[in-house]
Short mmCIF file of C-alpha atoms (C1' of nucleotides) in Angstrom, two decimals:
data_model
loop_
_atom_site.label_atom_id
_atom_site.label_comp_id
_atom_site.label_asym_id
_atom_site.label_seq_id
_atom_site.Cartn_x
_atom_site.Cartn_y
_atom_site.Cartn_z
CA MET A 1 -0.08 0.41 0.15
CA PRO A 2 2.16 3.01 -1.42
CA LYS A 3 0.78 6.40 -0.30
CA LYS A 4 1.60 6.24 3.56
CA ILE A 5 -1.55 6.79 5.64
CA GLU A 6 -1.99 7.40 9.37
CA ILE A 7 -4.44 6.06 11.41
CA THR A 8 -4.49 7.18 15.00
CA ASN A 9 -7.43 7.39 17.54
CA ASN A 10 -10.07 8.63 20.20
CA ILE A 11 -10.30 4.80 22.21
CA ARG A 12 -8.81 6.29 25.25
CA ARG A 13 -10.82 9.64 25.19
CA LEU A 14 -14.11 7.63 24.14
CA ARG A 15 -13.88 5.10 27.05
CA PHE A 16 -13.48 7.83 29.67
CA PHE A 17 -16.56 10.14 28.10
CA ALA A 18 -18.42 6.52 27.93
CA ASN A 19 -18.59 6.26 31.77
CA GLU A 20 -15.13 5.25 32.63
CA MET A 21 -15.47 2.29 30.96
CA THR A 22 -12.22 -0.49 30.92
CA GLN A 23 -10.18 -2.03 28.34
CA GLN A 24 -11.90 -5.05 29.55
CA GLU A 25 -15.48 -4.08 29.07
CA LEU A 26 -14.73 -2.31 25.83
CA ALA A 27 -13.33 -5.95 24.98
CA GLU A 28 -16.33 -7.54 25.99
CA LYS A 29 -18.71 -5.68 23.94
CA ALA A 30 -16.80 -5.78 21.21
CA GLY A 31 -16.03 -9.30 21.15
CA VAL A 32 -12.86 -9.30 21.29
CA SER A 33 -9.62 -10.21 23.49
CA ARG A 34 -8.40 -7.08 25.72
CA GLN A 35 -5.04 -7.69 24.22
CA THR A 36 -6.55 -6.16 20.59
CA ILE A 37 -7.91 -2.99 22.30
CA ILE A 38 -4.52 -2.15 24.20
CA ALA A 39 -2.59 -3.09 21.07
CA VAL A 40 -5.28 -0.96 18.47
CA GLU A 41 -5.70 1.66 21.28
CA ALA A 42 -1.69 2.06 21.97
CA GLY A 43 -1.63 2.21 18.08
CA LYS A 44 0.50 -0.84 17.77
CA TYR A 45 -2.08 -1.53 14.59
CA SER A 46 -5.08 -0.60 13.29
CA PRO A 47 -7.92 -3.03 13.38
CA SER A 48 -10.03 -5.22 10.23
CA LEU A 49 -13.25 -2.63 9.41
CA GLU A 50 -15.07 -5.48 11.23
CA LEU A 51 -13.56 -4.49 14.66
CA ALA A 52 -13.18 -0.29 14.02
CA PHE A 53 -17.57 -1.20 13.23
CA ARG A 54 -17.25 -3.23 16.61
CA ILE A 55 -15.48 -0.69 18.78
CA ALA A 56 -17.70 2.29 16.65
CA ASP A 57 -21.08 0.14 17.77
CA ALA A 58 -19.52 0.02 21.65
CA PHE A 59 -19.56 3.29 21.65
CA GLY A 60 -23.01 4.41 19.64
CA VAL A 61 -20.89 6.62 17.65
CA ALA A 62 -19.78 6.60 13.81
CA ILE A 63 -16.16 4.92 12.63
CA GLY A 64 -15.04 8.48 12.04
CA GLU A 65 -15.84 9.75 15.71
CA VAL A 66 -12.93 6.80 16.83
CA PHE A 67 -10.48 7.44 13.82
CA ASP A 68 -8.77 9.46 12.43
CA TYR A 69 -7.22 9.02 8.77
CA THR A 70 -4.10 11.17 7.61
CA VAL A 71 -2.69 10.97 3.88
CA VAL A 72 1.09 11.40 5.27
CA GLY A 73 2.33 14.24 3.04
CA GLU A 74 -1.25 15.76 1.79
CA THR A 75 -2.80 18.00 4.24
CA LYS A 76 -6.05 17.04 4.96
CA LYS A 77 -9.51 19.32 5.01
CA MET B 1 -15.33 -12.75 17.78
CA PRO B 2 -18.71 -13.65 18.99
CA LYS B 3 -21.80 -11.59 18.27
CA LYS B 4 -21.63 -12.16 14.07
CA ILE B 5 -21.72 -9.14 11.87
CA GLU B 6 -21.77 -8.77 8.13
CA ILE B 7 -20.45 -5.88 6.15
CA THR B 8 -21.75 -4.83 2.83
CA ASN B 9 -20.61 -2.35 0.67
CA ASN B 10 -21.57 -0.40 -2.46
CA ILE B 11 -18.20 -0.34 -3.99
CA ARG B 12 -20.01 -1.47 -7.18
CA ARG B 13 -22.29 1.40 -7.00
CA LEU B 14 -19.86 3.82 -6.24
CA ARG B 15 -17.25 2.96 -9.28
CA PHE B 16 -20.66 3.58 -11.65
CA PHE B 17 -21.81 6.67 -9.95
CA ALA B 18 -18.15 7.86 -10.19
CA ASN B 19 -17.79 8.15 -13.75
CA GLU B 20 -17.52 4.75 -14.26
CA MET B 21 -13.84 3.92 -12.52
CA THR B 22 -12.80 0.67 -13.38
CA GLN B 23 -11.59 -2.00 -10.71
CA GLN B 24 -7.74 -1.00 -11.69
CA GLU B 25 -8.38 2.80 -11.15
CA LEU B 26 -10.17 1.93 -7.88
CA ALA B 27 -6.97 0.01 -7.37
CA GLU B 28 -4.50 2.29 -8.30
CA LYS B 29 -6.40 5.15 -6.13
CA ALA B 30 -6.03 3.32 -3.30
CA GLY B 31 -3.27 1.69 -3.93
CA VAL B 32 -3.80 -1.78 -4.09
CA SER B 33 -3.76 -4.77 -6.48
CA ARG B 34 -7.17 -5.52 -8.31
CA GLN B 35 -7.22 -8.46 -7.10
CA THR B 36 -8.25 -6.94 -3.30
CA ILE B 37 -10.24 -4.49 -4.65
CA ILE B 38 -12.14 -7.35 -6.38
CA ALA B 39 -12.68 -9.45 -3.82
CA VAL B 40 -13.39 -6.92 -1.32
CA GLU B 41 -16.13 -5.87 -3.60
CA ALA B 42 -17.63 -9.37 -4.24
CA GLY B 43 -17.80 -9.22 -0.21
CA LYS B 44 -15.42 -12.35 -0.06
CA TYR B 45 -13.54 -10.26 2.85
CA SER B 46 -13.77 -7.45 4.42
CA PRO B 47 -10.60 -5.07 4.00
CA SER B 48 -8.57 -3.78 6.85
CA LEU B 49 -9.61 -0.17 8.37
CA GLU B 50 -6.63 1.49 6.49
CA LEU B 51 -7.75 -0.04 3.05
CA ALA B 52 -11.26 0.43 3.76
CA PHE B 53 -10.40 4.57 4.95
CA ARG B 54 -8.27 4.28 1.43
CA ILE B 55 -11.32 3.25 -0.60
CA ALA B 56 -13.84 5.85 0.80
CA ASP B 57 -11.39 8.15 -0.05
CA ALA B 58 -10.60 7.09 -3.41
CA PHE B 59 -15.12 8.44 -4.11
CA GLY B 60 -14.49 11.40 -1.38
CA VAL B 61 -17.47 9.60 1.08
CA ALA B 62 -17.36 8.79 4.51
CA ILE B 63 -16.51 5.26 5.49
CA GLY B 64 -20.20 4.97 6.29
CA GLU B 65 -21.37 5.25 3.03
CA VAL B 66 -19.29 2.71 1.41
CA PHE B 67 -19.94 -0.26 4.08
CA ASP B 68 -22.60 -0.68 6.19
CA TYR B 69 -22.83 -2.97 9.30
CA THR B 70 -25.39 -5.28 10.31
CA VAL B 71 -25.68 -7.26 13.81
CA VAL B 72 -27.03 -10.20 12.88
CA GLY B 73 -29.21 -11.40 15.05
CA GLU B 74 -30.30 -7.92 15.90
CA THR B 75 -32.34 -5.53 13.77
CA LYS B 76 -30.24 -2.16 13.14
CA LYS B 77 -31.94 1.14 13.88
"C1'" DA C 1 0.36 -4.49 53.94
"C1'" DC C 2 -3.05 -7.16 51.76
"C1'" DA C 3 -6.14 -8.06 47.84
"C1'" DA C 4 -8.69 -6.52 43.84
"C1'" DT C 5 -8.77 -4.09 39.49
"C1'" DA C 6 -7.05 -1.46 35.79
"C1'" DT C 7 -2.85 -1.13 32.70
"C1'" DG C 8 0.94 -2.58 30.36
"C1'" DT C 9 4.40 -6.04 27.55
"C1'" DA C 10 5.87 -10.02 25.15
"C1'" DA C 11 5.81 -13.58 22.51
"C1'" DA C 12 3.59 -17.83 19.78
"C1'" DA C 13 0.48 -19.96 17.54
"C1'" DA C 14 -4.46 -19.31 14.77
"C1'" DG C 15 -6.60 -16.81 11.40
"C1'" DT C 16 -7.38 -13.46 7.87
"C1'" DA C 17 -5.73 -9.91 4.47
"C1'" DC C 18 -3.15 -8.66 0.74
"C1'" DT C 19 -0.02 -9.39 -3.47
"C1'" DT C 20 1.57 -11.87 -7.98
"C1'" DG C 21 1.34 -13.89 -11.59
"C1'" DA C 22 -1.38 -17.01 -14.80
"C1'" DC C 23 -5.20 -18.29 -16.98
"C1'" DA C 24 -10.70 -17.34 -18.60
"C1'" DT C 25 -14.78 -15.12 -19.59
"C1'" DT C 26 -17.80 -10.98 -21.11
"C1'" DT C 27 -18.60 -7.09 -23.85
"C1'" DA C 28 -17.52 -3.30 -27.12
"C1'" DG C 29 -14.56 -1.41 -31.34
"C1'" DT C 30 -13.61 -2.24 -35.52
"C1'" DA D 1 -13.89 -12.22 -37.23
"C1'" DC D 2 -10.12 -9.95 -34.53
"C1'" DT D 3 -8.41 -7.11 -30.62
"C1'" DA D 4 -8.53 -4.67 -26.68
"C1'" DA D 5 -10.21 -3.83 -22.02
"C1'" DA D 6 -12.95 -5.13 -17.80
"C1'" DT D 7 -14.49 -8.41 -14.84
"C1'" DG D 8 -13.45 -13.25 -12.95
"C1'" DT D 9 -11.46 -17.11 -11.07
"C1'" DC D 10 -7.31 -20.12 -9.06
"C1'" DA D 11 -3.67 -20.71 -5.94
"C1'" DA D 12 0.89 -20.20 -3.41
"C1'" DG D 13 3.17 -16.85 -0.58
"C1'" DT D 14 4.07 -12.98 2.94
"C1'" DA D 15 2.20 -9.59 5.76
"C1'" DC D 16 -0.43 -7.92 9.14
"C1'" DT D 17 -4.38 -8.83 12.72
"C1'" DT D 18 -6.12 -11.62 16.61
"C1'" DT D 19 -6.13 -14.84 20.58
"C1'" DT D 20 -3.89 -17.15 24.32
"C1'" DT D 21 -1.09 -17.46 28.38
"C1'" DA D 22 1.34 -15.38 31.53
"C1'" DC D 23 3.72 -11.99 34.31
"C1'" DA D 24 4.76 -7.31 35.97
"C1'" DT D 25 3.37 -2.17 37.57
"C1'" DA D 26 0.53 0.92 39.50
"C1'" DT D 27 -4.14 2.29 41.92
"C1'" DT D 28 -8.05 2.40 45.22
"C1'" DG D 29 -9.62 0.77 48.98
"C1'" DT D 30 -10.11 -2.58 53.44
#
DNA sequence: ACAATATGTAAAAAGTACTTGACATTTAGT
DNA sequence: ACTAAATGTCAAGTACTTTTTACATATTGT
């Protein structure tokens, strides 16, 4: 995948806004392991689209409110 | 991942709305192989979040306009 | 000081996405 | 009838995501 992209996320923020939801709770709501939440939240890798949808769903928001997408080198509007 | 989910997409429709963009062109815009576009468009597998963003970007729309997410068993509002 | 909860790290194994290359089928243009 | 372009299929290999297990550290309440 040539054009480089950065995906950042607001999971930590959203967890705190969402009544201090723990990583464990989010993991359960999203149906994945806690490890996966830790890794995604820490930006170690970006999730599958499916998991992205599950996480957004756990917070009741759209994917775009959880994950930000930036094309490296271009300035995103 | 326990709760089953279905991810469908409007890639084909969007390609035609977008001036009959071919799979090849979309592949180039998104920076992936044509094979990948074929597989995702045909629903053989769902893409990574990164690719989902790239595809949405190629059409200039949000992810939610390209991909639909349905929790199987529950009726999505 | 102790126990319980939340977060973090690491690493192997399994599963899924993506690439490459090669070939088949369909459709449109000449 | 031929050619070119677009779509589709198959398969082997690489890369990345996710799980599982096990342990480390920090924070809070008793």
